[in-house]
PDB file of C-alpha atoms (C1' of nucleotides) in Angstrom:
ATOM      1  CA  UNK J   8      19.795 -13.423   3.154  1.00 91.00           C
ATOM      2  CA  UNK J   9      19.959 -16.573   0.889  1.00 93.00           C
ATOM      3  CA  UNK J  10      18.104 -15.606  -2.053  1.00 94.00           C
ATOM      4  CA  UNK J  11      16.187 -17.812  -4.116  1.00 93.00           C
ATOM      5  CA  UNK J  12      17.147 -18.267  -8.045  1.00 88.00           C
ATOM      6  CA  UNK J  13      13.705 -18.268  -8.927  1.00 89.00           C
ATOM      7  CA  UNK J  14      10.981 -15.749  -7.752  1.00 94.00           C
ATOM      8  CA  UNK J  15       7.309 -15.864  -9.017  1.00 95.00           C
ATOM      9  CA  UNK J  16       6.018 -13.746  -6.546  1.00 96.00           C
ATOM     10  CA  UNK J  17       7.221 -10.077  -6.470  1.00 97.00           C
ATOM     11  CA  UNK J  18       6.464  -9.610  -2.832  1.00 98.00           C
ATOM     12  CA  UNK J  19       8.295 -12.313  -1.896  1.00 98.00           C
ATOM     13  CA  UNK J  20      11.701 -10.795  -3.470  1.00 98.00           C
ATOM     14  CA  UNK J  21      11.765  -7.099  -2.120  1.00 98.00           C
ATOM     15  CA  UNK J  22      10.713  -9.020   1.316  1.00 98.00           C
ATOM     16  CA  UNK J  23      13.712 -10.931   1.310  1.00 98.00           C
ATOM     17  CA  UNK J  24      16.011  -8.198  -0.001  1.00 98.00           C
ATOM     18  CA  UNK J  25      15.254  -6.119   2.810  1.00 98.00           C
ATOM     19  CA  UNK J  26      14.544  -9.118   5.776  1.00 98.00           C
ATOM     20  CA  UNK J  27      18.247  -8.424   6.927  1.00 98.00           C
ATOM     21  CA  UNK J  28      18.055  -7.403  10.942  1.00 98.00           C
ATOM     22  CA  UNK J  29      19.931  -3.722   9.894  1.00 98.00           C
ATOM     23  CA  UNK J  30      18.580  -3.188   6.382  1.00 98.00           C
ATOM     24  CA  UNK J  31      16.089  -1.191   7.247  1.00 98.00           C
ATOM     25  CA  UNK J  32      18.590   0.898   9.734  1.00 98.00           C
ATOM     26  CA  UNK J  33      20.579   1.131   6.797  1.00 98.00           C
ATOM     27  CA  UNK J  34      18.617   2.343   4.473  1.00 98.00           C
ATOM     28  CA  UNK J  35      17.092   4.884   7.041  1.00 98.00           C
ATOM     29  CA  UNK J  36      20.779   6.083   7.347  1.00 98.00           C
ATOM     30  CA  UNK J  37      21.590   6.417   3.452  1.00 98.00           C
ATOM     31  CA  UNK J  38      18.651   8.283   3.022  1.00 98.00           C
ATOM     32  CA  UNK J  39      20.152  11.082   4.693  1.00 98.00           C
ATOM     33  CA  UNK J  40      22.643  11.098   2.091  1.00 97.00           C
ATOM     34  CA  UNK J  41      25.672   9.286   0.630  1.00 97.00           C
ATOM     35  CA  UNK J  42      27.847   7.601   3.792  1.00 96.00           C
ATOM     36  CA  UNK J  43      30.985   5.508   4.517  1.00 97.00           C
ATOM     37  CA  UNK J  44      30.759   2.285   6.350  1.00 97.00           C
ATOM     38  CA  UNK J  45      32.551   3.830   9.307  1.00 96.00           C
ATOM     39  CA  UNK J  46      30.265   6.531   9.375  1.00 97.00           C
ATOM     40  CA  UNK J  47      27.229   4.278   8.951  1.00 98.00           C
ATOM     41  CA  UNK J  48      28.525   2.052  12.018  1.00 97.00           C
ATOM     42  CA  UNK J  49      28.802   5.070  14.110  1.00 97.00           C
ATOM     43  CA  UNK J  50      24.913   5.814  13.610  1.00 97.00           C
ATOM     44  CA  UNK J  51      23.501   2.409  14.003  1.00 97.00           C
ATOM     45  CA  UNK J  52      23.581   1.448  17.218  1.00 96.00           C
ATOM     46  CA  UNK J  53      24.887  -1.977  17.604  1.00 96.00           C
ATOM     47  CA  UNK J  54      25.894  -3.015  14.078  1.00 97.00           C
ATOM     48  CA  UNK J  55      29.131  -5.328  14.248  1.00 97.00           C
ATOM     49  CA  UNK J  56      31.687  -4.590  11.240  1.00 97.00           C
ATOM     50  CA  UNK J  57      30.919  -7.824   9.495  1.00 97.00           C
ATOM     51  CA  UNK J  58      27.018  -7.501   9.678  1.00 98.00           C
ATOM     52  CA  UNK J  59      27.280  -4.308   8.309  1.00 98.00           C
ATOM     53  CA  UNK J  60      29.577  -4.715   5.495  1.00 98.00           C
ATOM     54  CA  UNK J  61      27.504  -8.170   4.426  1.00 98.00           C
ATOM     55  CA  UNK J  62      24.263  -6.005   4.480  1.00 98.00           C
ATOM     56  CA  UNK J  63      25.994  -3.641   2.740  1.00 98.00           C
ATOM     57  CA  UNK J  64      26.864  -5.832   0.175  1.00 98.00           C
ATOM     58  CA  UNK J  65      23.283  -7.896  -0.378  1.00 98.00           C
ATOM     59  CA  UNK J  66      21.990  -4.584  -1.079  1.00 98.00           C
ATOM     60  CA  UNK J  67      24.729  -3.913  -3.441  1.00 97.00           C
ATOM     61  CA  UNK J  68      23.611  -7.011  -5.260  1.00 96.00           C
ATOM     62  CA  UNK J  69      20.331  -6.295  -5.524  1.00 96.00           C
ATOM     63  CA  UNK J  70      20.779  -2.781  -6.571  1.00 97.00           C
ATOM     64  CA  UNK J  71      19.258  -0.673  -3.704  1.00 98.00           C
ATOM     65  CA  UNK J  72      22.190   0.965  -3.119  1.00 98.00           C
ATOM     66  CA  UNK J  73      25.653   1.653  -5.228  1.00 98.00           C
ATOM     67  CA  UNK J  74      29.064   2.462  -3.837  1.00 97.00           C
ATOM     68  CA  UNK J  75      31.918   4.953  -4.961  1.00 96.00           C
ATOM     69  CA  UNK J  76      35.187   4.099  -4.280  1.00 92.00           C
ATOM     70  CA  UNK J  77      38.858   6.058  -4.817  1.00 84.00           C
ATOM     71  CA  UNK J  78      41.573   3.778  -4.580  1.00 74.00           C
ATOM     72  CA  UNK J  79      44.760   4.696  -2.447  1.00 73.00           C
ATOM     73  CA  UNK J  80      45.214   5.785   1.145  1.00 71.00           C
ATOM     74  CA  UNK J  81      43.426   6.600   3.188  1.00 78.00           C
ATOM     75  CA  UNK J  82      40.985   4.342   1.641  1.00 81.00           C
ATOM     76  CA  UNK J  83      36.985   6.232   1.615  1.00 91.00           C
ATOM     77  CA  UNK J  84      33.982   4.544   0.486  1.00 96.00           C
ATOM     78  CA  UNK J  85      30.940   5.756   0.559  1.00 97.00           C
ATOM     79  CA  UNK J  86      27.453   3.787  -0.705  1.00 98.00           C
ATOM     80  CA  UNK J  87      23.940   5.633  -1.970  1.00 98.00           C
ATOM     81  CA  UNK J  88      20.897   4.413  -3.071  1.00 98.00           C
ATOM     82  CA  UNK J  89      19.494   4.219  -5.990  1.00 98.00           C
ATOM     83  CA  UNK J  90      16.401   4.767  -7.622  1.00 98.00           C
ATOM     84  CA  UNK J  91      15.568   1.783  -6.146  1.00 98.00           C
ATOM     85  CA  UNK J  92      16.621   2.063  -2.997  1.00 98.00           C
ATOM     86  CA  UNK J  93      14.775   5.278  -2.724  1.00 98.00           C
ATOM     87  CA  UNK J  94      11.517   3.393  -3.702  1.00 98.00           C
ATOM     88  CA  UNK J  95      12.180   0.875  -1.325  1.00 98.00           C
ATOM     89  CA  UNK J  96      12.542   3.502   1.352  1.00 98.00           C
ATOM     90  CA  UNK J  97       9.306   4.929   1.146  1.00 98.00           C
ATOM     91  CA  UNK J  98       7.957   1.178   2.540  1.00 98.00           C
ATOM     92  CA  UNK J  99      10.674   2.078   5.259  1.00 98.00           C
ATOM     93  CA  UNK J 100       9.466   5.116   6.170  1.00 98.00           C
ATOM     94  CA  UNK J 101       6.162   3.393   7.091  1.00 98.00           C
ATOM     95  CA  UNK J 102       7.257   1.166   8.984  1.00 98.00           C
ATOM     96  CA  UNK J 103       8.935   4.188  10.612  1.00 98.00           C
ATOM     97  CA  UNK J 104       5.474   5.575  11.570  1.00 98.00           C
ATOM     98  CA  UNK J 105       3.883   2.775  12.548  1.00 98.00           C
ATOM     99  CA  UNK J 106       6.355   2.369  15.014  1.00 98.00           C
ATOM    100  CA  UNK J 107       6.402   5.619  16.060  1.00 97.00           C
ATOM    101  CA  UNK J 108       2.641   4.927  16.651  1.00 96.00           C
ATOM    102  CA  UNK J 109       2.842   2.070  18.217  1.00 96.00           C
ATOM    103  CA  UNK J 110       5.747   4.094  20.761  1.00 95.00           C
ATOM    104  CA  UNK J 111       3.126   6.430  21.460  1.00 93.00           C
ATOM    105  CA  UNK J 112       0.159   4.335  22.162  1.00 89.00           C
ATOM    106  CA  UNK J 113       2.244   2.171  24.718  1.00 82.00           C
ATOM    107  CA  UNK J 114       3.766   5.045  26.279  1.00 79.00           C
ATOM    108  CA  UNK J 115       0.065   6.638  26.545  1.00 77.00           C
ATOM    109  CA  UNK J 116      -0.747   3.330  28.308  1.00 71.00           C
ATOM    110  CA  UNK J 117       1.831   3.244  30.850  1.00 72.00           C
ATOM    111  CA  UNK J 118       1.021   6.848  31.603  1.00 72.00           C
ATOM    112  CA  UNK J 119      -2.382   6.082  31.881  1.00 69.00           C
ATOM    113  CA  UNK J 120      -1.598   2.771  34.187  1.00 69.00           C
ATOM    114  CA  UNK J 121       0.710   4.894  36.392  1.00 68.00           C
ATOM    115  CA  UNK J 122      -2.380   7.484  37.334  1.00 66.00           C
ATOM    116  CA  UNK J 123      -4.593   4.209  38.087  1.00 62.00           C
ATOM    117  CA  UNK J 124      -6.509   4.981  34.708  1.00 62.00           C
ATOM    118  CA  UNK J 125      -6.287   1.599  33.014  1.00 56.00           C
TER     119      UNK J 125
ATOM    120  CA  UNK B   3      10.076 -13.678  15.277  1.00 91.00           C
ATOM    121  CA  UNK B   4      11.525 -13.235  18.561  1.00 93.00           C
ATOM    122  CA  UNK B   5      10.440 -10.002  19.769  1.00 94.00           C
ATOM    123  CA  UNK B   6      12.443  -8.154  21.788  1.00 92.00           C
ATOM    124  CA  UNK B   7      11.047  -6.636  25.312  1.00 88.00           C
ATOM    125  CA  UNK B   8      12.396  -3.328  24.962  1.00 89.00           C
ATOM    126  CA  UNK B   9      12.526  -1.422  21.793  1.00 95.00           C
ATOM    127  CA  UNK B  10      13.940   1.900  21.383  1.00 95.00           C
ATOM    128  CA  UNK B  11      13.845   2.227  17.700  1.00 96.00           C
ATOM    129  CA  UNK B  12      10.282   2.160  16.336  1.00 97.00           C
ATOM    130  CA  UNK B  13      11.737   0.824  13.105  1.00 98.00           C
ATOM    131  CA  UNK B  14      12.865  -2.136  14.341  1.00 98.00           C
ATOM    132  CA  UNK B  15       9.626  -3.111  16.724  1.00 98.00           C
ATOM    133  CA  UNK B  16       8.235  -2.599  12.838  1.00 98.00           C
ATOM    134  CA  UNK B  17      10.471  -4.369  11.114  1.00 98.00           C
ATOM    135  CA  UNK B  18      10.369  -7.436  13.719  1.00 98.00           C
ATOM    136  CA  UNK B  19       7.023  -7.552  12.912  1.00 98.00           C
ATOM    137  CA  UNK B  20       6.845  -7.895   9.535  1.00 98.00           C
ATOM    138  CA  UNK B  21       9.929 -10.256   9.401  1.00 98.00           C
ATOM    139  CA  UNK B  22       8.475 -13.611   8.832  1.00 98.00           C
ATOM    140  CA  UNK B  23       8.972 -15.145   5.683  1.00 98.00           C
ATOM    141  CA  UNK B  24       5.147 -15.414   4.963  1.00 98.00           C
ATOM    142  CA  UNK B  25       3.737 -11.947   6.864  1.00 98.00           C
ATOM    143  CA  UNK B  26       3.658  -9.853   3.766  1.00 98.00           C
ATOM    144  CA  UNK B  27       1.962 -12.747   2.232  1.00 98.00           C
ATOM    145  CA  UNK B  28      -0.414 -12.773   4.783  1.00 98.00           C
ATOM    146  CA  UNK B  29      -1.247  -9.090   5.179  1.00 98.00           C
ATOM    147  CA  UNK B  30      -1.692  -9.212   0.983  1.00 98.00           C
ATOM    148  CA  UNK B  31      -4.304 -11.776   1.245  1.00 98.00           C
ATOM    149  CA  UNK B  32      -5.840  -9.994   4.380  1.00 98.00           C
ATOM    150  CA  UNK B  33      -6.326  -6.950   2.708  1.00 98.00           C
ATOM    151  CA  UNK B  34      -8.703  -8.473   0.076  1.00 98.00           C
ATOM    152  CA  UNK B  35     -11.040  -8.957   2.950  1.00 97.00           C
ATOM    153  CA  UNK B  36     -11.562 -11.139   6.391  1.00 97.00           C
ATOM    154  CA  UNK B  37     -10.199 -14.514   5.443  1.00 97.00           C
ATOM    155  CA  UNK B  38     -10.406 -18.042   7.391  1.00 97.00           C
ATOM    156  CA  UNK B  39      -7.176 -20.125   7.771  1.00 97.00           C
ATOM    157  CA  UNK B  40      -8.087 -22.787   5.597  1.00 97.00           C
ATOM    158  CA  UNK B  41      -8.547 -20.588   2.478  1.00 97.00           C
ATOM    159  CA  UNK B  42      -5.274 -18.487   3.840  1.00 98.00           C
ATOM    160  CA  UNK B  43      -3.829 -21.956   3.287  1.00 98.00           C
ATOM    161  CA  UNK B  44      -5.122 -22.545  -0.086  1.00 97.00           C
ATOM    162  CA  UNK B  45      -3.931 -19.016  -1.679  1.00 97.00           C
ATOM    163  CA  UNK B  46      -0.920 -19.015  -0.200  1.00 98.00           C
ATOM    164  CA  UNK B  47       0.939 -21.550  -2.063  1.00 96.00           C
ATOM    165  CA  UNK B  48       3.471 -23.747   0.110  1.00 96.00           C
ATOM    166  CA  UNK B  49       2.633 -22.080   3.673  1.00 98.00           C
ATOM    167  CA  UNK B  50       2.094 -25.215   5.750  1.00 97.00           C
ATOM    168  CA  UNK B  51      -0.793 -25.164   8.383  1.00 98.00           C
ATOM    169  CA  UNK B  52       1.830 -24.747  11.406  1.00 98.00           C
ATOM    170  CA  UNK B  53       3.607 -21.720   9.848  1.00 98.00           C
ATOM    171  CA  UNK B  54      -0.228 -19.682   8.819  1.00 98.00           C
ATOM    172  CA  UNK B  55      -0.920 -20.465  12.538  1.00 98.00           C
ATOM    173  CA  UNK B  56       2.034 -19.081  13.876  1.00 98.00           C
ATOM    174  CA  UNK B  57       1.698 -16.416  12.178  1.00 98.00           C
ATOM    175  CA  UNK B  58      -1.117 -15.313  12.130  1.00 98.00           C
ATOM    176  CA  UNK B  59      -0.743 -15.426  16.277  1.00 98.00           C
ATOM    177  CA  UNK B  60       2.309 -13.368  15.708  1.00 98.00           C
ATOM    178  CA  UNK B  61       0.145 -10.417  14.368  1.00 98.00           C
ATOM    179  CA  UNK B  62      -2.335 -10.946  16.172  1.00 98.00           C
ATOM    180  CA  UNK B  63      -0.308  -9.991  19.136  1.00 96.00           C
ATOM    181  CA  UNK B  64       1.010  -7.196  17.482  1.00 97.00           C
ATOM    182  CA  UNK B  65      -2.145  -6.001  16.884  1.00 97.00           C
ATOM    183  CA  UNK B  66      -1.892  -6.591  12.840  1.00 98.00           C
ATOM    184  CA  UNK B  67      -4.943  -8.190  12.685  1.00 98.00           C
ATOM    185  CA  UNK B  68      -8.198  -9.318  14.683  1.00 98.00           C
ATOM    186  CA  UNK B  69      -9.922 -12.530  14.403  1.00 97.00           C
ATOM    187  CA  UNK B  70     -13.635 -13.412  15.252  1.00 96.00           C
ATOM    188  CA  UNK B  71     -14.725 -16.937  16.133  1.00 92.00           C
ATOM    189  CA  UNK B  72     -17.905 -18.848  16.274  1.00 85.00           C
ATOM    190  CA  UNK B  73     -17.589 -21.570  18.776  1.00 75.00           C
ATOM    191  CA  UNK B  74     -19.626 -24.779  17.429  1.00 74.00           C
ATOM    192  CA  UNK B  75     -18.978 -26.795  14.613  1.00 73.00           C
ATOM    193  CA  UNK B  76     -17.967 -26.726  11.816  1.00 80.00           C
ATOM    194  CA  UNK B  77     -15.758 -24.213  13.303  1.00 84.00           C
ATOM    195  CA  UNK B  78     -15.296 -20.936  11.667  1.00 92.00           C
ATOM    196  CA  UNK B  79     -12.690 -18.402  11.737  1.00 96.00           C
ATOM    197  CA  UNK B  80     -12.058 -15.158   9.875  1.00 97.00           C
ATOM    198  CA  UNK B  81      -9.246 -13.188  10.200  1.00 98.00           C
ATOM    199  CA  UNK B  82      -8.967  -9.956   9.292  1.00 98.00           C
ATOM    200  CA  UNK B  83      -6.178  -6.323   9.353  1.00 98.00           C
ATOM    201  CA  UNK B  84      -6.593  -3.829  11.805  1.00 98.00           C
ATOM    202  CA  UNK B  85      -6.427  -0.089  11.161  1.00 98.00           C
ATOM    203  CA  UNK B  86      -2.494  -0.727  11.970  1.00 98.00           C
ATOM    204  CA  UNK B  87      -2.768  -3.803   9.243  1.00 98.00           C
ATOM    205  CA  UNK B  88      -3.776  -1.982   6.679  1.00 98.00           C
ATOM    206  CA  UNK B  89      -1.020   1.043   7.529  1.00 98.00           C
ATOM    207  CA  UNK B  90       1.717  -1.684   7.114  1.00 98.00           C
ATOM    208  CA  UNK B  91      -0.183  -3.217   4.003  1.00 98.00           C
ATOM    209  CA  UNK B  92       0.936   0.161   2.526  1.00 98.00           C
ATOM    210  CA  UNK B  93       4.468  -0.527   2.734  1.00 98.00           C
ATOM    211  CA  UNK B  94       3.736  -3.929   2.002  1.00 98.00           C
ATOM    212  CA  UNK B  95       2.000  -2.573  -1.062  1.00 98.00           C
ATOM    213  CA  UNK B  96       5.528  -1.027  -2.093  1.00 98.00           C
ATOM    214  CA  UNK B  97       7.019  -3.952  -1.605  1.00 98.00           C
ATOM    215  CA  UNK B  98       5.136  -5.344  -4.234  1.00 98.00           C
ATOM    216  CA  UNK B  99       5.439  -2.841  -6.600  1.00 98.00           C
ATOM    217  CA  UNK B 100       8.932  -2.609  -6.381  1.00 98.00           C
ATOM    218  CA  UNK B 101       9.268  -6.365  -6.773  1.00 97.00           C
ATOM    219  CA  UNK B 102       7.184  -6.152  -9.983  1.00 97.00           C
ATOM    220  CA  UNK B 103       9.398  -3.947 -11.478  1.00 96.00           C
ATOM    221  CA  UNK B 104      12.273  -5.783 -11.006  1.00 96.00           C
ATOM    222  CA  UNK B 105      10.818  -8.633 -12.336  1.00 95.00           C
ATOM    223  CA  UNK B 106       9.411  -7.160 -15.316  1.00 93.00           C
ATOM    224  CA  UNK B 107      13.468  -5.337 -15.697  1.00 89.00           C
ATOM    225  CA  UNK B 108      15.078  -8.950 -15.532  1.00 81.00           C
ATOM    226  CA  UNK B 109      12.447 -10.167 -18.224  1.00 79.00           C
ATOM    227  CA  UNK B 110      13.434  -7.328 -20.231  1.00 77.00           C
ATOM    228  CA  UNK B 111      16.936  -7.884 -20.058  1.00 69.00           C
ATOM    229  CA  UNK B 112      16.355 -11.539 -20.723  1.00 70.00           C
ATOM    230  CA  UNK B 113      14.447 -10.905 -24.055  1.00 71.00           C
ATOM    231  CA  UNK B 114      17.157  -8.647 -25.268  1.00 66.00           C
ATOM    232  CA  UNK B 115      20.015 -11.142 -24.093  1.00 66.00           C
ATOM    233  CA  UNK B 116      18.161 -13.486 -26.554  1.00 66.00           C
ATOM    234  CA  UNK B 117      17.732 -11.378 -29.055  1.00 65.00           C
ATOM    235  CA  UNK B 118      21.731 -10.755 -28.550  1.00 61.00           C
ATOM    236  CA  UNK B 119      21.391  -7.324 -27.825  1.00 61.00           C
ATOM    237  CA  UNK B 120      22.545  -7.399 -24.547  1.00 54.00           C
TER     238      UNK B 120
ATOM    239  C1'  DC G  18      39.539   2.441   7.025  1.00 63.19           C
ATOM    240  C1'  DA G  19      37.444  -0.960   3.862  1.00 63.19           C
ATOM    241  C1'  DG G  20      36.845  -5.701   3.462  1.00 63.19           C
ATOM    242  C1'  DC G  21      37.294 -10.821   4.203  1.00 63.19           C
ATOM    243  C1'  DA G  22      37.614 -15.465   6.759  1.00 63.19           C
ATOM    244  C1'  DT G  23      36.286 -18.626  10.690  1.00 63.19           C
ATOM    245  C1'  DC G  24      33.903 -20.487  14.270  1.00 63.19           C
ATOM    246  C1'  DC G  25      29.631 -21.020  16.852  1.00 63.19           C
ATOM    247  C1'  DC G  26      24.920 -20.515  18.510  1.00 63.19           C
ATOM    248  C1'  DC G  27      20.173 -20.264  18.281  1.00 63.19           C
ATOM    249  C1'  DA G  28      15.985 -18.636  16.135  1.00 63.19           C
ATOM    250  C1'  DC G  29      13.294 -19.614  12.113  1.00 63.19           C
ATOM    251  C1'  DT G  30      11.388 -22.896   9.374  1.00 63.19           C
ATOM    252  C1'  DG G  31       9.362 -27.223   7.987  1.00 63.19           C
ATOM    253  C1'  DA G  32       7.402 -32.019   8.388  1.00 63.19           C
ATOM    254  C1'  DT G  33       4.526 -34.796  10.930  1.00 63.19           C
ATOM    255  C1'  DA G  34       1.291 -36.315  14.133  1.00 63.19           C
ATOM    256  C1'  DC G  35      -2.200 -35.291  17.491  1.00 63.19           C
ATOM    257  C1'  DT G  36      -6.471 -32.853  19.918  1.00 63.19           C
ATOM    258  C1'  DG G  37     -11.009 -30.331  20.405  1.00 63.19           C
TER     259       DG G  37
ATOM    260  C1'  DC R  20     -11.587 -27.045  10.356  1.00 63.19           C
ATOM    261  C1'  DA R  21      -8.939 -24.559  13.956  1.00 63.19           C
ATOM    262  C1'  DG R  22      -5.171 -25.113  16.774  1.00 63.19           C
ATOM    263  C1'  DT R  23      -1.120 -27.478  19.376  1.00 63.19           C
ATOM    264  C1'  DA R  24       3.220 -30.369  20.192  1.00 63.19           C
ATOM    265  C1'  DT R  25       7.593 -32.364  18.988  1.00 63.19           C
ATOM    266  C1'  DC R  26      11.758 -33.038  16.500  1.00 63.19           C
ATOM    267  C1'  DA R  27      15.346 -31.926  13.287  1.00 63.19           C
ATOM    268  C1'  DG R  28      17.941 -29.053   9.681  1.00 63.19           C
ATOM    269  C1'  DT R  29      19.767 -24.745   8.353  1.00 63.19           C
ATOM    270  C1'  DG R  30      21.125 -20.331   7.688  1.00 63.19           C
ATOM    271  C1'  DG R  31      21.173 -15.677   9.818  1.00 63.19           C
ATOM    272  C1'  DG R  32      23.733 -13.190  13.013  1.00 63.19           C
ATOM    273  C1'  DG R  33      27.454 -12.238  16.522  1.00 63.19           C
ATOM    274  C1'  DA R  34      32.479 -12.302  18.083  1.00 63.19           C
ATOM    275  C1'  DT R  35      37.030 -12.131  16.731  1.00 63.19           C
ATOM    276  C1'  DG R  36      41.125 -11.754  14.174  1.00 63.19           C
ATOM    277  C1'  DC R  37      43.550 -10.934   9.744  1.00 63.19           C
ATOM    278  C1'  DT R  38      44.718  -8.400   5.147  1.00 63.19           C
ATOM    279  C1'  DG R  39      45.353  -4.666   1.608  1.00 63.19           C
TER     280       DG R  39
END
DNA sequence: CAGCATCCCCACTGATACTG
DNA sequence: CAGTATCAGTGGGGATGCTG
């Protein structure tokens, strides 16, 4: 995300912080508990290397989530959130059961359409 | 947004949703009460007409929000959140309050940068 | 394994003009 | 006033390969 230098509106910053396609994935991952990024691609379906890492890193900037890092071989990384992040989460989680809701109701539709009920 | 045909994670059929640069916006003004597009236009500063309309159809066919319309002029149109609206106007209410506080922790650190104590 | 660089496409956005 | 159509710019996202 291209953020703005100059917010007014505070809606209009977390919304962009968190508008990335896997940010949401992410932080539904992390809040499971600290992860690496090869971990983290593992559990979200899909991510590409590069998508992940440059998520990874808006979040960073924003401070949603911190890393730890200890240098030499192998290399291991492993990102958190932070208070923040952990705020931010709870707007996640939501959006979690909404969807779950919204999974539901269509499934309970197509049931009902496949007994010739709707 | 693009939305896909088949979700399998309900946090991305969410997130999808709520994607558009000017949905949380919406949804904020929405929850004050049933709202036509003109005055959508007015209190959302820099939305143009073609973006609120898009929109607004883009929730509407999520099932965000409802609309009634009296046929006749002057037309009239309210809009207005759904039970599911005001369920995501919770995590959009987050959002917010996140954003505020990271507003009001950059002003802080501003005033103490010019006070040189930072 | 963590992280970065490049190229490319298309969806999102915005401006503008038009219709009922 | 509500809603639609068209055109153009851009940046988000995906694929791939390279480096420490």
């Amino acid at each position: 995300m291209k953020m703005r230098s100059d917010y007014t509106c505070p809606l209009e910053l977390t919304h962009d912080m968190i508008r990335g396609k896997w940010k949401p994935l992410i932080l539904w991952q992390l809040k499971k508990g600290a992860c690496s990024p090869s971990a983290l691609k593992k559990s979200i379906r899909g991510i590409s290397q590069k998508m992940l890492l440059q998520h990874l890193h808006e979040l960073l900037t924003c401070g949603v989530i911190k890393k730890t890092s200890s240098y030499g071989y192998p290399l291991k990384t492993d990102y958190f959130l932070t208070e923040r992040g952990k705020k931010i989460y709870e707007a996640v989680s939501i959006m979690q059961s909404v969807g779950i809701d919204m999974m539901l109701e269509d499934n309970r539709e197509d049931f009902l359409r496949d007994k010739g009920l709707l």
